[in-house]
Coordinates of C-alpha atoms and ligand atoms in Angstrom, one line a residue:
M136 CA -3.2 -6.7 6.8
C137 CA -3.5 -10.5 6.6
G138 CA -3.6 -12.5 3.5
I139 CA -6.7 -14.8 2.8
V140 CA -7.2 -17.5 0.2
G141 CA -10.1 -19.7 -0.5
Y142 CA -10.5 -22.5 -3.2
V143 CA -13.1 -24.9 -4.6
G144 CA -12.6 -26.7 -7.8
A145 CA -11.1 -29.8 -9.3
K146 CA -7.2 -29.2 -8.3
P147 CA -5.5 -30.1 -5.1
A148 CA -6.7 -27.3 -2.8
E149 CA -3.5 -27.6 -0.7
A150 CA -1.4 -26.5 -3.7
V151 CA -3.6 -23.6 -4.8
V152 CA -4.0 -22.3 -1.3
I153 CA -0.2 -22.4 -0.4
E154 CA 0.6 -21.0 -3.5
G155 CA -1.9 -18.2 -3.1
L156 CA -0.6 -17.6 0.3
R157 CA 2.9 -17.2 -1.0
R158 CA 1.7 -14.5 -3.2
L159 CA -0.1 -12.7 -0.6
E160 CA 2.5 -13.3 2.2
Y161 CA 3.7 -9.6 2.0
R162 CA 0.5 -8.6 3.6
G163 CA 1.3 -10.2 6.8
Y164 CA 3.7 -12.9 7.8
D165 CA 3.9 -13.6 11.4
S166 CA 2.2 -16.9 11.1
A167 CA 0.3 -19.1 8.4
G168 CA -2.4 -21.7 8.4
I169 CA -4.6 -23.9 6.1
A170 CA -7.9 -25.9 6.5
L171 CA -9.1 -28.5 4.0
V172 CA -12.4 -30.3 3.8
D173 CA -11.9 -34.0 3.8
G174 CA -14.8 -36.3 3.6
G175 CA -17.0 -34.8 6.3
A176 CA -14.1 -33.6 8.4
I177 CA -11.8 -30.5 8.8
V178 CA -8.1 -31.1 8.4
S179 CA -6.0 -28.2 9.4
D180 CA -2.4 -27.1 10.1
K181 CA -1.2 -23.8 11.4
R182 CA 2.4 -22.5 12.3
A183 CA 3.8 -19.2 13.8
G184 CA 6.5 -17.5 11.7
K185 CA 6.7 -17.4 7.9
L186 CA 4.8 -19.6 5.3
A187 CA 7.9 -21.8 5.1
N188 CA 7.4 -23.1 8.6
L189 CA 3.9 -24.3 7.5
E190 CA 5.2 -25.7 4.4
K191 CA 7.6 -27.7 6.4
A192 CA 4.9 -28.9 8.7
I193 CA 3.0 -30.3 5.9
A194 CA 5.9 -31.9 4.1
D195 CA 6.5 -33.7 7.6
S196 CA 2.9 -34.5 8.1
P197 CA 1.1 -34.5 4.7
L198 CA -2.5 -33.1 4.3
P199 CA -5.1 -35.3 2.2
Q200 CA -5.5 -34.4 -1.5
V201 CA -8.9 -32.6 -1.4
T202 CA -10.3 -30.0 -3.6
T203 CA -11.9 -27.4 -1.2
G204 CA -9.7 -25.2 1.2
I205 CA -9.0 -21.9 2.8
G206 CA -5.7 -20.4 4.1
H207 CA -4.4 -17.4 5.9
T208 CA -1.1 -15.3 6.5
R209 CA -1.5 -13.4 9.6
W210 CA -0.4 -10.1 10.9
A211 CA -1.1 -10.2 14.7
T212 CA -3.7 -8.0 16.1
H213 CA -5.2 -9.9 19.1
G214 CA -2.7 -12.1 20.7
P215 CA 0.9 -12.9 20.0
P216 CA 2.0 -14.6 16.8
T217 CA 2.0 -18.3 18.0
D218 CA 0.8 -21.6 16.6
R219 CA -2.5 -21.4 18.7
N220 CA -3.3 -17.9 17.5
A221 CA -2.8 -18.6 13.9
H222 CA -5.6 -19.0 11.7
P223 CA -7.7 -21.0 10.6
H224 CA -9.9 -21.2 13.9
L225 CA -12.2 -24.0 14.4
G226 CA -15.5 -24.3 16.2
R227 CA -15.8 -26.4 19.1
A228 CA -17.3 -29.4 17.2
R229 CA -14.5 -28.8 14.5
R230 CA -17.3 -28.5 11.8
V231 CA -16.3 -25.2 10.7
A232 CA -12.7 -23.5 9.9
L233 CA -12.6 -19.8 9.5
V234 CA -9.9 -17.2 8.7
H235 CA -10.2 -13.6 9.2
N236 CA -8.6 -10.3 8.3
G237 CA -9.6 -7.1 10.5
I238 CA -10.7 -6.5 14.0
I239 CA -14.0 -7.7 15.5
E240 CA -14.5 -4.9 17.8
N241 CA -17.3 -6.5 20.0
F242 CA -15.4 -9.7 20.3
A243 CA -15.0 -9.5 24.1
E244 CA -18.7 -9.3 24.7
L245 CA -19.3 -12.4 22.3
R246 CA -16.4 -14.2 23.8
G247 CA -17.9 -13.5 27.3
R248 CA -21.2 -14.9 26.2
L249 CA -19.9 -18.0 24.6
E250 CA -17.6 -18.6 27.6
S251 CA -20.7 -18.3 29.9
E252 CA -22.3 -21.1 27.8
G253 CA -19.4 -23.4 28.2
V254 CA -17.4 -22.9 25.1
E255 CA -13.5 -23.2 25.8
M256 CA -11.5 -20.8 23.7
A257 CA -8.5 -22.3 22.1
S258 CA -6.8 -18.8 21.4
D259 CA -6.5 -15.2 22.3
T260 CA -7.9 -13.9 18.9
D261 CA -10.9 -11.8 18.4
T262 CA -11.5 -14.2 15.3
E263 CA -12.2 -17.5 17.2
V264 CA -15.7 -16.1 18.4
A265 CA -16.8 -15.8 14.8
A266 CA -15.9 -19.6 14.2
H267 CA -17.9 -20.7 17.3
L268 CA -21.0 -18.4 16.2
L269 CA -21.0 -19.9 12.7
E270 CA -21.1 -23.3 14.2
E271 CA -23.9 -22.3 16.6
Q272 CA -25.9 -21.1 13.4
L273 CA -25.0 -24.4 11.5
E274 CA -26.6 -26.4 14.3
T275 CA -29.9 -24.6 13.9
G276 CA -30.0 -26.2 10.4
V277 CA -29.3 -23.3 8.0
D278 CA -26.6 -23.5 5.5
L279 CA -23.0 -21.9 5.7
T280 CA -24.3 -19.1 3.6
V281 CA -27.3 -18.1 5.8
A282 CA -25.1 -18.9 8.9
M283 CA -22.4 -16.2 7.7
Q284 CA -25.1 -13.5 7.1
N285 CA -26.6 -14.2 10.5
V286 CA -23.2 -13.9 12.2
C287 CA -22.0 -10.9 10.3
R288 CA -25.2 -8.9 11.2
G289 CA -24.0 -9.3 14.9
L290 CA -20.3 -8.4 14.4
E291 CA -19.0 -4.7 14.8
G292 CA -15.6 -3.7 13.4
A293 CA -13.8 -4.4 10.0
F294 CA -13.5 -7.9 8.7
T295 CA -13.2 -10.2 5.8
L296 CA -14.1 -13.6 7.0
V297 CA -13.8 -16.9 4.8
A298 CA -15.2 -20.1 6.1
V299 CA -15.7 -23.9 5.1
D300 CA -18.1 -26.3 6.7
S301 CA -17.1 -30.0 6.8
Q302 CA -20.6 -31.1 6.3
D303 CA -20.8 -29.0 3.0
P304 CA -17.5 -29.7 1.3
D305 CA -18.2 -28.1 -2.1
R306 CA -18.9 -24.5 -0.9
V307 CA -16.5 -21.8 0.5
V308 CA -18.3 -18.6 2.0
A309 CA -16.8 -15.3 2.7
A310 CA -17.9 -11.9 4.0
R311 CA -16.5 -8.4 4.0
R312 CA -16.9 -5.1 5.7
N313 CA -14.2 -2.6 5.4
S314 CA -11.8 -5.2 4.5
P315 CA -10.6 -6.4 1.1
L316 CA -11.8 -9.5 -0.5
V317 CA -12.0 -10.2 -4.3
V318 CA -13.4 -13.3 -6.1
G319 CA -11.4 -15.2 -8.8
I320 CA -13.7 -16.5 -11.6
G321 CA -12.4 -19.8 -13.2
E322 CA -13.9 -22.7 -15.3
G323 CA -15.1 -25.3 -13.0
E324 CA -13.4 -23.5 -10.1
N325 CA -13.5 -20.4 -8.2
F326 CA -11.2 -18.6 -5.9
L327 CA -11.3 -15.9 -3.0
G328 CA -8.4 -13.7 -2.0
S329 CA -7.5 -10.6 -0.2
D330 CA -6.2 -9.6 -3.6
V331 CA -5.9 -10.8 -7.1
A332 CA -2.5 -11.9 -6.8
A333 CA -4.0 -14.9 -4.8
F334 CA -5.4 -16.5 -7.9
I335 CA -3.6 -14.7 -10.8
E336 CA -1.9 -17.9 -12.0
H337 CA -5.4 -19.5 -12.6
T338 CA -7.6 -16.7 -13.8
R339 CA -7.5 -13.0 -14.6
E340 CA -11.3 -12.8 -14.4
A341 CA -12.3 -11.1 -11.0
M342 CA -15.3 -9.8 -9.2
E343 CA -15.2 -7.1 -6.6
L344 CA -17.7 -6.9 -3.8
D345 CA -19.5 -4.3 -1.9
Q346 CA -19.4 -3.6 1.8
D347 CA -21.4 -5.8 3.8
Q348 CA -22.0 -8.7 1.3
V349 CA -21.6 -12.3 1.6
V350 CA -20.3 -14.4 -1.3
T351 CA -20.5 -18.1 -1.7
I352 CA -18.5 -19.9 -4.3
T353 CA -18.7 -23.4 -5.5
R354 CA -17.2 -25.3 -8.6
E355 CA -20.2 -24.2 -10.5
G356 CA -20.7 -20.6 -9.8
V357 CA -20.6 -17.4 -7.3
S358 CA -23.5 -15.9 -5.7
V359 CA -23.6 -12.7 -3.7
S360 CA -25.9 -11.4 -1.1
G361 CA -26.2 -8.7 1.6
F362 CA -25.8 -9.5 5.2
D363 CA -29.7 -9.4 5.2
G364 CA -29.8 -11.9 2.6
T365 CA -31.0 -10.0 -0.3
P366 CA -29.5 -11.1 -3.6
A367 CA -26.8 -8.9 -5.1
E368 CA -24.4 -8.7 -8.1
G369 CA -20.6 -8.3 -7.8
R370 CA -18.8 -6.3 -10.5
R371 CA -16.8 -8.4 -12.8
Y372 CA -13.4 -7.0 -14.2
H373 CA -10.5 -8.4 -16.1
V374 CA -7.1 -8.0 -14.6
D375 CA -4.7 -6.3 -16.8
W376 CA -1.5 -7.9 -15.5
D377 CA -0.3 -11.3 -15.3
L378 CA 1.8 -13.8 -13.1
S379 CA 5.0 -12.5 -14.3
A380 CA 4.4 -9.2 -12.7
A381 CA 3.9 -11.0 -9.4
E382 CA 7.3 -12.8 -9.7
K383 CA 11.0 -11.6 -9.0
D384 CA 12.2 -12.1 -12.4
G385 CA 15.8 -12.7 -11.4
H386 CA 16.1 -10.0 -8.6
D387 CA 16.9 -11.2 -5.1
W388 CA 14.1 -9.0 -3.8
F389 CA 10.6 -7.8 -5.0
M390 CA 11.8 -4.4 -3.8
R391 CA 14.8 -4.3 -6.1
K392 CA 12.8 -5.6 -9.0
E393 CA 10.1 -2.8 -8.4
I394 CA 12.8 -0.1 -8.2
F395 CA 14.1 -1.0 -11.6
E396 CA 10.4 -1.2 -12.9
Q397 CA 10.1 2.6 -12.5
P398 CA 10.8 3.8 -15.8
R399 CA 8.1 1.4 -17.2
A400 CA 5.6 2.4 -14.4
L401 CA 6.1 6.1 -15.0
A402 CA 5.6 5.6 -18.8
D403 CA 2.4 3.6 -18.0
S404 CA 1.2 6.0 -15.7
L405 CA 1.5 8.9 -18.4
L406 CA 0.2 6.9 -21.2
G407 CA -3.1 8.3 -22.9
R408 CA -3.1 11.5 -20.7
R409 CA -3.0 14.0 -23.7
G410 CA -5.9 14.1 -26.2
T411 CA -5.6 14.6 -29.9
D412 CA -6.5 18.2 -29.2
G413 CA -3.4 18.5 -27.1
L414 CA -5.5 18.9 -23.7
L415 CA -5.1 16.9 -20.7
Q416 CA -7.6 14.1 -20.1
L417 CA -8.1 12.2 -17.0
D418 CA -11.0 9.9 -18.0
E419 CA -11.2 8.2 -14.5
M420 CA -11.8 11.7 -13.0
R421 CA -15.5 11.4 -12.9
L422 CA -15.7 15.1 -11.6
S423 CA -17.1 17.5 -13.9
D424 CA -14.9 20.5 -14.9
Q425 CA -17.6 22.7 -13.1
D426 CA -16.9 20.7 -9.9
L427 CA -13.4 21.5 -10.2
R428 CA -13.6 25.1 -10.9
D429 CA -15.7 25.5 -7.7
I430 CA -13.1 24.1 -5.6
D431 CA -11.6 26.6 -3.4
K432 CA -9.3 24.5 -1.1
I433 CA -7.8 21.0 -1.4
I434 CA -7.0 18.6 1.4
I435 CA -4.7 15.6 0.7
I436 CA -4.8 12.8 3.0
A437 CA -2.6 9.9 3.3
A438 CA -0.2 7.8 5.3
G439 CA 3.5 6.9 4.9
T440 CA 5.1 7.2 1.7
S441 CA 1.6 8.3 0.0
F442 CA 1.7 11.2 2.5
Y443 CA 5.1 12.3 1.2
A444 CA 3.7 12.2 -2.3
G445 CA 1.1 14.3 -1.1
M446 CA 3.7 16.8 0.3
V447 CA 5.2 17.2 -3.1
A448 CA 1.8 17.6 -4.7
K449 CA 1.1 20.6 -2.4
Y450 CA 3.9 22.4 -4.1
A451 CA 2.9 21.7 -7.4
I452 CA -0.8 22.3 -7.0
E453 CA -0.2 25.6 -5.2
H454 CA 2.3 26.9 -7.6
W455 CA 0.5 25.8 -10.9
C456 CA -3.1 26.4 -9.8
R457 CA -2.9 29.0 -6.9
I458 CA -5.3 26.8 -4.8
P459 CA -4.4 26.5 -1.2
V460 CA -3.5 22.9 -0.1
E461 CA -3.3 21.3 3.2
V462 CA -1.7 17.9 3.6
E463 CA -2.9 15.8 6.5
L464 CA -1.7 12.4 7.9
A465 CA -5.1 10.4 7.5
S466 CA -4.9 8.9 11.1
E467 CA -5.1 12.5 12.3
F468 CA -7.7 14.1 9.9
R469 CA -10.9 13.1 11.5
Y470 CA -9.9 13.9 15.2
R471 CA -9.0 17.7 14.5
D472 CA -12.6 18.7 13.3
P473 CA -11.3 19.7 9.9
I474 CA -13.2 22.4 8.1
L475 CA -14.7 20.9 5.0
T476 CA -17.3 22.2 2.7
A477 CA -18.8 21.4 -0.8
S478 CA -16.1 23.5 -2.3
T479 CA -13.3 21.5 -0.6
L480 CA -11.7 18.9 -2.7
V481 CA -10.3 15.9 -0.6
V482 CA -7.6 14.0 -2.3
A483 CA -6.9 10.5 -0.9
I484 CA -3.5 9.0 -2.0
S485 CA -3.3 5.4 -1.4
Q486 CA -1.3 2.8 -3.4
S487 CA -3.3 -0.2 -2.0
G488 CA -6.6 1.6 -1.8
E489 CA -7.4 -0.4 1.4
T490 CA -5.6 1.7 4.1
A491 CA -8.1 2.0 6.9
D492 CA -6.9 5.4 8.3
T493 CA -7.4 6.7 4.7
L494 CA -10.5 5.0 4.0
Q495 CA -12.2 6.4 7.5
A496 CA -10.8 10.0 6.5
I497 CA -12.6 10.1 3.2
R498 CA -15.9 8.7 4.6
H499 CA -15.5 11.6 7.2
A500 CA -15.1 14.2 4.4
R501 CA -18.0 12.8 2.1
V502 CA -20.4 13.2 5.2
Q503 CA -19.4 16.8 5.2
R504 CA -20.2 17.0 1.5
S505 CA -16.7 17.6 0.2
K506 CA -15.8 15.7 -3.0
V507 CA -13.3 13.1 -2.7
L508 CA -10.6 11.9 -5.5
A509 CA -8.7 8.9 -5.0
I510 CA -5.0 8.3 -6.3
C511 CA -4.7 4.6 -6.3
N512 CA -2.8 1.8 -7.8
T513 CA -5.4 -0.9 -7.0
N514 CA -8.3 -1.4 -9.3
G515 CA -11.4 -2.1 -7.5
S516 CA -10.1 -1.6 -4.1
T517 CA -12.3 0.2 -1.5
I518 CA -11.0 3.7 -1.6
P519 CA -11.4 4.5 -5.2
R520 CA -14.8 2.7 -5.1
E521 CA -16.0 5.2 -2.3
S522 CA -14.6 8.1 -4.0
D523 CA -16.2 10.5 -6.5
G524 CA -13.3 10.3 -8.9
V525 CA -10.1 8.4 -9.3
I526 CA -6.7 8.8 -10.9
Y527 CA -5.3 5.3 -11.3
T528 CA -1.5 5.0 -11.2
H529 CA -0.3 2.2 -13.4
A530 CA 2.7 0.8 -11.4
G531 CA 1.5 -2.8 -11.7
P532 CA 1.5 -4.9 -8.5
E533 CA 3.8 -3.7 -5.7
I534 CA 4.8 -6.8 -3.5
G535 CA 7.7 -5.3 -1.5
V536 CA 6.3 -3.8 1.6
A537 CA 8.5 -0.8 1.0
S538 CA 6.8 1.3 -1.4
T539 CA 8.9 2.4 -4.5
K540 CA 7.3 2.4 -7.7
G541 CA 4.0 3.1 -6.0
F542 CA 5.7 6.5 -4.9
L543 CA 6.8 7.6 -8.3
T544 CA 3.6 6.8 -9.9
Q545 CA 1.7 8.7 -7.4
L546 CA 4.0 11.7 -8.0
V547 CA 3.0 11.4 -11.7
A548 CA -0.7 11.2 -10.8
C549 CA -0.2 14.4 -8.6
Y550 CA 1.4 16.5 -11.3
L551 CA -1.3 15.3 -13.6
L552 CA -3.9 16.4 -11.2
A553 CA -2.1 19.8 -10.6
L554 CA -2.0 20.3 -14.4
Y555 CA -5.6 19.2 -15.0
L556 CA -6.7 21.7 -12.3
A557 CA -4.5 24.3 -13.9
Q558 CA -6.0 23.5 -17.4
V559 CA -9.8 23.6 -15.9
K560 CA -9.2 26.7 -13.9
G561 CA -7.1 28.5 -16.5
T562 CA -4.3 29.3 -14.0
R563 CA -1.7 28.2 -16.7
F564 CA -1.4 28.7 -20.3
G565 CA -1.9 25.6 -22.6
D566 CA 1.8 25.8 -23.9
E567 CA 2.9 26.0 -20.3
I568 CA 1.0 22.6 -19.4
S569 CA 2.2 21.1 -22.5
Q570 CA 5.8 22.0 -21.6
V571 CA 5.5 20.3 -18.1
M572 CA 4.0 17.4 -19.9
D573 CA 6.9 17.2 -22.3
Q574 CA 9.3 17.2 -19.2
L575 CA 7.4 14.5 -17.5
E576 CA 7.5 12.4 -20.5
E577 CA 11.2 12.5 -20.3
M578 CA 11.1 11.1 -16.8
P579 CA 11.3 7.7 -17.5
G580 CA 14.5 8.1 -19.4
H581 CA 15.9 10.3 -16.4
V582 CA 15.3 7.5 -14.0
E583 CA 16.9 5.1 -16.4
T584 CA 20.0 7.2 -16.0
V585 CA 19.9 7.3 -12.4
L586 CA 19.4 3.3 -12.3
A587 CA 22.4 2.9 -14.6
K588 CA 24.5 4.2 -11.5
A589 CA 23.1 1.6 -9.2
E590 CA 26.5 0.2 -8.5
E591 CA 27.9 3.5 -7.4
V592 CA 24.9 3.7 -4.7
Y593 CA 25.4 0.1 -3.7
A594 CA 29.1 0.8 -3.0
L595 CA 28.1 3.7 -0.7
A596 CA 25.6 1.6 0.9
R597 CA 28.2 -1.0 1.7
D598 CA 30.4 1.7 3.3
H599 CA 27.8 2.4 5.8
V600 CA 26.7 -0.9 7.1
D601 CA 28.4 0.1 10.3
N602 CA 26.3 3.2 10.9
R603 CA 23.3 3.2 13.4
S604 CA 22.2 6.5 12.4
V605 CA 21.6 8.5 9.0
L606 CA 20.0 11.9 8.5
F607 CA 18.4 13.2 5.3
L608 CA 18.3 16.8 4.4
G609 CA 16.2 18.4 1.8
R610 CA 14.4 21.8 0.9
H611 CA 11.2 22.6 -0.9
A612 CA 10.1 19.6 -2.9
G613 CA 13.3 17.9 -1.8
Y614 CA 12.2 17.9 1.8
P615 CA 9.6 15.0 1.4
V616 CA 12.3 13.2 -0.7
A617 CA 14.5 13.5 2.4
L618 CA 11.5 12.1 4.6
E619 CA 11.0 9.4 2.3
G620 CA 14.6 8.2 2.1
A621 CA 14.6 8.2 5.9
L622 CA 11.4 6.1 6.0
K623 CA 12.7 3.6 3.5
L624 CA 15.9 3.1 5.7
K625 CA 13.7 2.6 8.9
E626 CA 11.4 0.3 7.3
I627 CA 13.9 -2.0 5.9
A628 CA 17.3 -1.5 7.5
Y629 CA 15.9 -0.8 10.9
L630 CA 18.3 2.2 11.2
H631 CA 17.6 5.4 13.0
A632 CA 17.0 7.7 10.3
E633 CA 15.4 11.2 10.1
G634 CA 14.6 13.5 7.3
F635 CA 14.7 17.2 8.0
A636 CA 13.9 20.5 6.1
A637 CA 17.4 21.9 5.9
G638 CA 16.2 25.3 7.1
E639 CA 15.2 23.7 10.4
L640 CA 18.7 22.4 11.3
K641 CA 19.6 25.5 13.4
H642 CA 16.5 25.0 15.2
G643 CA 17.5 21.9 16.8
P644 CA 18.5 19.0 14.8
I645 CA 22.1 20.2 14.3
A646 CA 22.8 19.2 17.9
L647 CA 22.5 15.6 16.6
V648 CA 25.6 16.1 14.2
E649 CA 28.8 14.5 15.4
E650 CA 32.0 13.3 13.7
G651 CA 31.5 10.7 10.8
L652 CA 27.5 11.0 11.1
P653 CA 26.4 10.4 7.2
I654 CA 23.9 12.9 6.1
L655 CA 22.2 12.5 2.6
C656 CA 21.5 15.8 1.1
V657 CA 19.0 16.3 -1.6
V658 CA 20.3 19.5 -3.4
P659 CA 17.9 21.4 -5.5
P660 CA 18.6 22.4 -9.1
R661 CA 20.7 25.5 -9.5
G662 CA 17.8 27.4 -11.4
R663 CA 16.4 28.1 -8.0
D664 CA 19.2 30.4 -6.9
Q665 CA 18.3 31.3 -3.3
L666 CA 16.9 27.6 -2.5
H667 CA 20.1 26.0 -4.0
D668 CA 22.4 28.6 -2.0
K669 CA 20.6 28.2 1.1
M670 CA 20.9 24.3 0.9
I671 CA 24.5 24.7 0.1
S672 CA 24.9 26.8 3.4
G673 CA 23.1 24.0 5.4
I674 CA 25.5 21.4 4.0
Q675 CA 28.5 23.5 4.9
E676 CA 27.1 23.8 8.4
V677 CA 26.7 20.3 9.0
R678 CA 30.0 19.4 7.2
A679 CA 31.7 21.9 9.6
R680 CA 30.6 19.8 12.6
G681 CA 32.0 16.6 11.3
A682 CA 29.1 15.1 9.2
R683 CA 29.9 13.0 6.3
T684 CA 27.9 14.7 3.4
L685 CA 26.6 12.3 0.8
C686 CA 25.1 14.8 -1.8
L687 CA 22.5 14.2 -4.7
A688 CA 23.1 17.2 -7.0
E689 CA 22.2 17.8 -10.7
E690 CA 24.8 17.0 -13.3
G691 CA 27.3 20.0 -13.8
D692 CA 26.5 21.4 -10.4
T693 CA 30.1 22.3 -9.6
T694 CA 29.4 24.7 -6.6
I695 CA 28.6 21.7 -4.6
T696 CA 32.0 19.7 -5.2
P697 CA 33.9 21.4 -2.2
Y698 CA 31.3 20.6 0.2
A699 CA 30.3 17.0 -0.8
D700 CA 32.3 14.1 0.7
V701 CA 30.4 11.9 -1.9
L702 CA 28.6 13.3 -4.8
I703 CA 26.0 11.4 -6.7
T704 CA 24.7 13.2 -9.9
L705 CA 21.1 13.4 -10.9
P706 CA 19.8 14.5 -14.6
Q707 CA 18.9 18.0 -14.9
V708 CA 15.2 18.5 -14.2
P709 CA 12.9 21.3 -13.1
V710 CA 12.7 21.6 -9.4
L711 CA 9.4 20.6 -8.9
L712 CA 10.0 17.3 -10.7
Q713 CA 13.1 16.6 -9.2
P714 CA 11.6 14.3 -6.5
I715 CA 11.2 11.7 -9.3
V716 CA 14.9 11.3 -9.8
A717 CA 16.1 12.2 -6.3
V718 CA 14.2 9.4 -4.5
V719 CA 15.6 6.6 -6.7
P720 CA 19.3 6.6 -5.2
L721 CA 17.6 6.7 -1.7
Q722 CA 15.6 3.6 -2.5
L723 CA 18.6 1.8 -3.9
F724 CA 20.8 2.8 -0.9
A725 CA 18.3 1.3 1.7
C726 CA 17.5 -1.7 -0.3
E727 CA 21.3 -2.6 -0.5
L728 CA 22.0 -1.5 3.0
A729 CA 19.2 -3.8 4.3
T730 CA 20.4 -6.7 2.2
Q731 CA 23.8 -6.3 3.4
L732 CA 22.6 -6.3 7.0
G733 CA 20.9 -9.8 6.3
H734 CA 17.3 -8.5 6.6
D735 CA 14.4 -9.7 4.6
V736 CA 13.8 -6.5 2.6
D737 CA 10.5 -7.6 1.1
Q738 CA 9.0 -8.6 4.4
P739 CA 10.4 -6.3 7.2
R740 CA 9.7 -7.0 10.8
N741 CA 6.4 -5.7 12.3
L742 CA 5.1 -4.4 9.0
A743 CA 2.4 -5.5 6.5
K744 CA 1.9 -4.0 2.9
S745 CA -1.7 -2.9 3.4
V746 CA -2.8 -1.5 6.7
T747 CA -6.4 -2.4 7.0
V748 CA -6.8 -1.7 10.6
E749 CA -6.9 1.7 12.3
Ligands
AGP100 C1 5.7 2.7 2.4 O1 7.0 2.1 2.2 C2 5.1 1.9 3.5 N1 5.0 0.5 3.5 C3 4.0 2.7 4.1 O2 4.3 3.9 4.7 C4 2.8 3.1 3.0 O3 3.0 4.1 2.3 C5 1.6 3.5 4.0 O4 1.0 2.4 4.8 C6 0.4 3.7 3.1 O5 -0.1 2.8 2.2 P1 -1.1 3.2 1.1 O6 -0.4 3.8 0.1 O7 -1.6 1.6 0.5 O8 -2.4 3.8 1.6

C-alpha cells in the first residue's frame, strides 16, 4: 500500500526521492519521510499527512545535498499516522535507516526480544524492528546486503524493505516477499521503487525480482540474491509508457484525465487481437487450446471494481461459451473451501497485479492444480508472474485511486477471453465472433460520444451536492454497472451509495425510497424486450414513491421518457457490451460531485491504490 523509493547515483538524492514519492503518493498518503546518507551519518525527516507537509519541513530546514537516499509514503497499518510512526525508521545507533511496505507478522515477538535486550522503540510500527535487527547484523561485521539476507530469513509476513547504512554510503539494499519492488536501471545511477512511476522520468529500463530476493544497487550496478545468499538474476524489461502518461496533462485530477483517456485505452487493449486469418489471438495467453478445451468451470476472483468487471465477464462467458462461471470476492475465496480441479480455470482480475487478497487466492487455486489466468494492467507485477497465463490490458498507468480506465479495459479483456474460449471450444461460429469484435472495435468511438456530453453530467452532479444518499439500479450486465457507479461515489464523494439489481427492489431496498431520493437507473437496450420492460417497471415503482429518476438509456428509447426526471442518452450497443458506455457517465458524475464537495479526488481518505495487505 505504501510507496517506496531508493536512489544512488550522481544527482541530488533529495530531489530524486521526493519526485519519486510524488509519483507514488497515490499508493498511500497519510505520512511521508526521507533519509539521506551524509558523510557517515543518516539525515532524516518525516511528517504525518501528505507529502506536501514533508516538503514544507524540508524547505524550512534544508537537507544536505548528497547522492544516496530512500523515501516512503505511508498507508498506516500498525500505529496511527503520526510523525513518529512515519518511515524511515532508524536503528538505535542511527546507523541504519529503513522503509517498509507490508506487514511483518512476527513483529511482536521480535519487538519483545529487542526490548528485553534494552532497545527502546521510537514508534508503534511493525517496521521499526527490522531497522534494529539490521543494525544488530551490521555490528557483527557483515555488509548491508548480507545483513538484509539474514534479517529477512527471520521475518514472517509480506514486506518490501529498503535500507541504507551510514557507513556504506554508496549502497542501497532492498528485499521483497509478497510485496512490490522494481529496480530502475540508469547510467551511473540506479533506482528502486514500488512501481516504475518512481523513476520513469530518469529511465525506462526496469528489472523485476522474484519473491524472497534481496537486491543491492550502487552507482555501478545491480546485484540480486536469494534470502539465503544464492546469486540470482532479475528479469530486465523496457517500460513502454513515458513521463507524460504519469502527469495530469492539464486536468485537475488524474481521475478525470483517466476517464478521458478511455477511448485510447480501449483501442490499445483491442490492438493486435485479430490475426491475418481472422482468428482471435491472445499471445500472452500461455495456456494451450487443449488446456482451454478441457475447462469445465471458471471461477473469477477479484476485488472492488475488478470484481464488478468479473460479474460482467460471467454474463459474457456463460452466454457465448456455455461454461458455468462463478464470481467470487478474492478475500472470501480461500475461506470457503472452493471446489477446484485441474479442469477449473481461475481468472484473477487485478489492475495493479499486487492485490494481496487476489494473490493469495490464486496461490490457493494453483495448489489445487487449477490453471490460473490473470487479467492485469501492470507488466511485471506479482499476479501475472504467478499465473499460467495473462491477458494484459493496455490502459497505461492508472494513478487516481478510483479505477476508471482500468475497469473499461478489464471489460475488454473479459470479452476477449470469452470470445477466445468460444473460438477454441467452438461454441460460436467464426462470423459471430467477428461480429462482436467489430462491435468492440466501435466502442472507443461510442465512449467518445458519451464523453462529449460530460458537461451535461457535470451539471447533474452539481444539482446533487446536497444529497447524502444516492441509489443505483441495473439489471443483467447493467447490475454490475450500478454497483460500480455506487462504489465510485462512496470512494471519492464519501456519500451513502448503494447499487441494486432492479428485480431485488421489492425484496427490501424499496423501503429506502423517499421523496426526492436520486436513483441512477441503467436501462438495458430495447433489443432485450423483457429485460428492458422489467427495468421500466422498476423505475415506475420507485418514481411512484417519490424518487428522482436519473436514467441512462440508449439513444432513441422514447419509452423511458415519461418515467425519467433526467435522461442521459447512451449510444446504441448490444446489451452485453453496454457496461462499457453506461459506466462512463457514472464515473463523470462521481468525479464532479467529489470535486464540488471539495474532496481530494485522486487520494480519497482511508484508501490506497494498491492493497498489498490482506
Ligand atoms: C476501485 O476504484 C478501487 N480503488 C478498488 O476497489 C480496486 O478496484 C480493488 O482494490 C482491486 O484492485 P486491483 O484491480 O488492483 O486488484
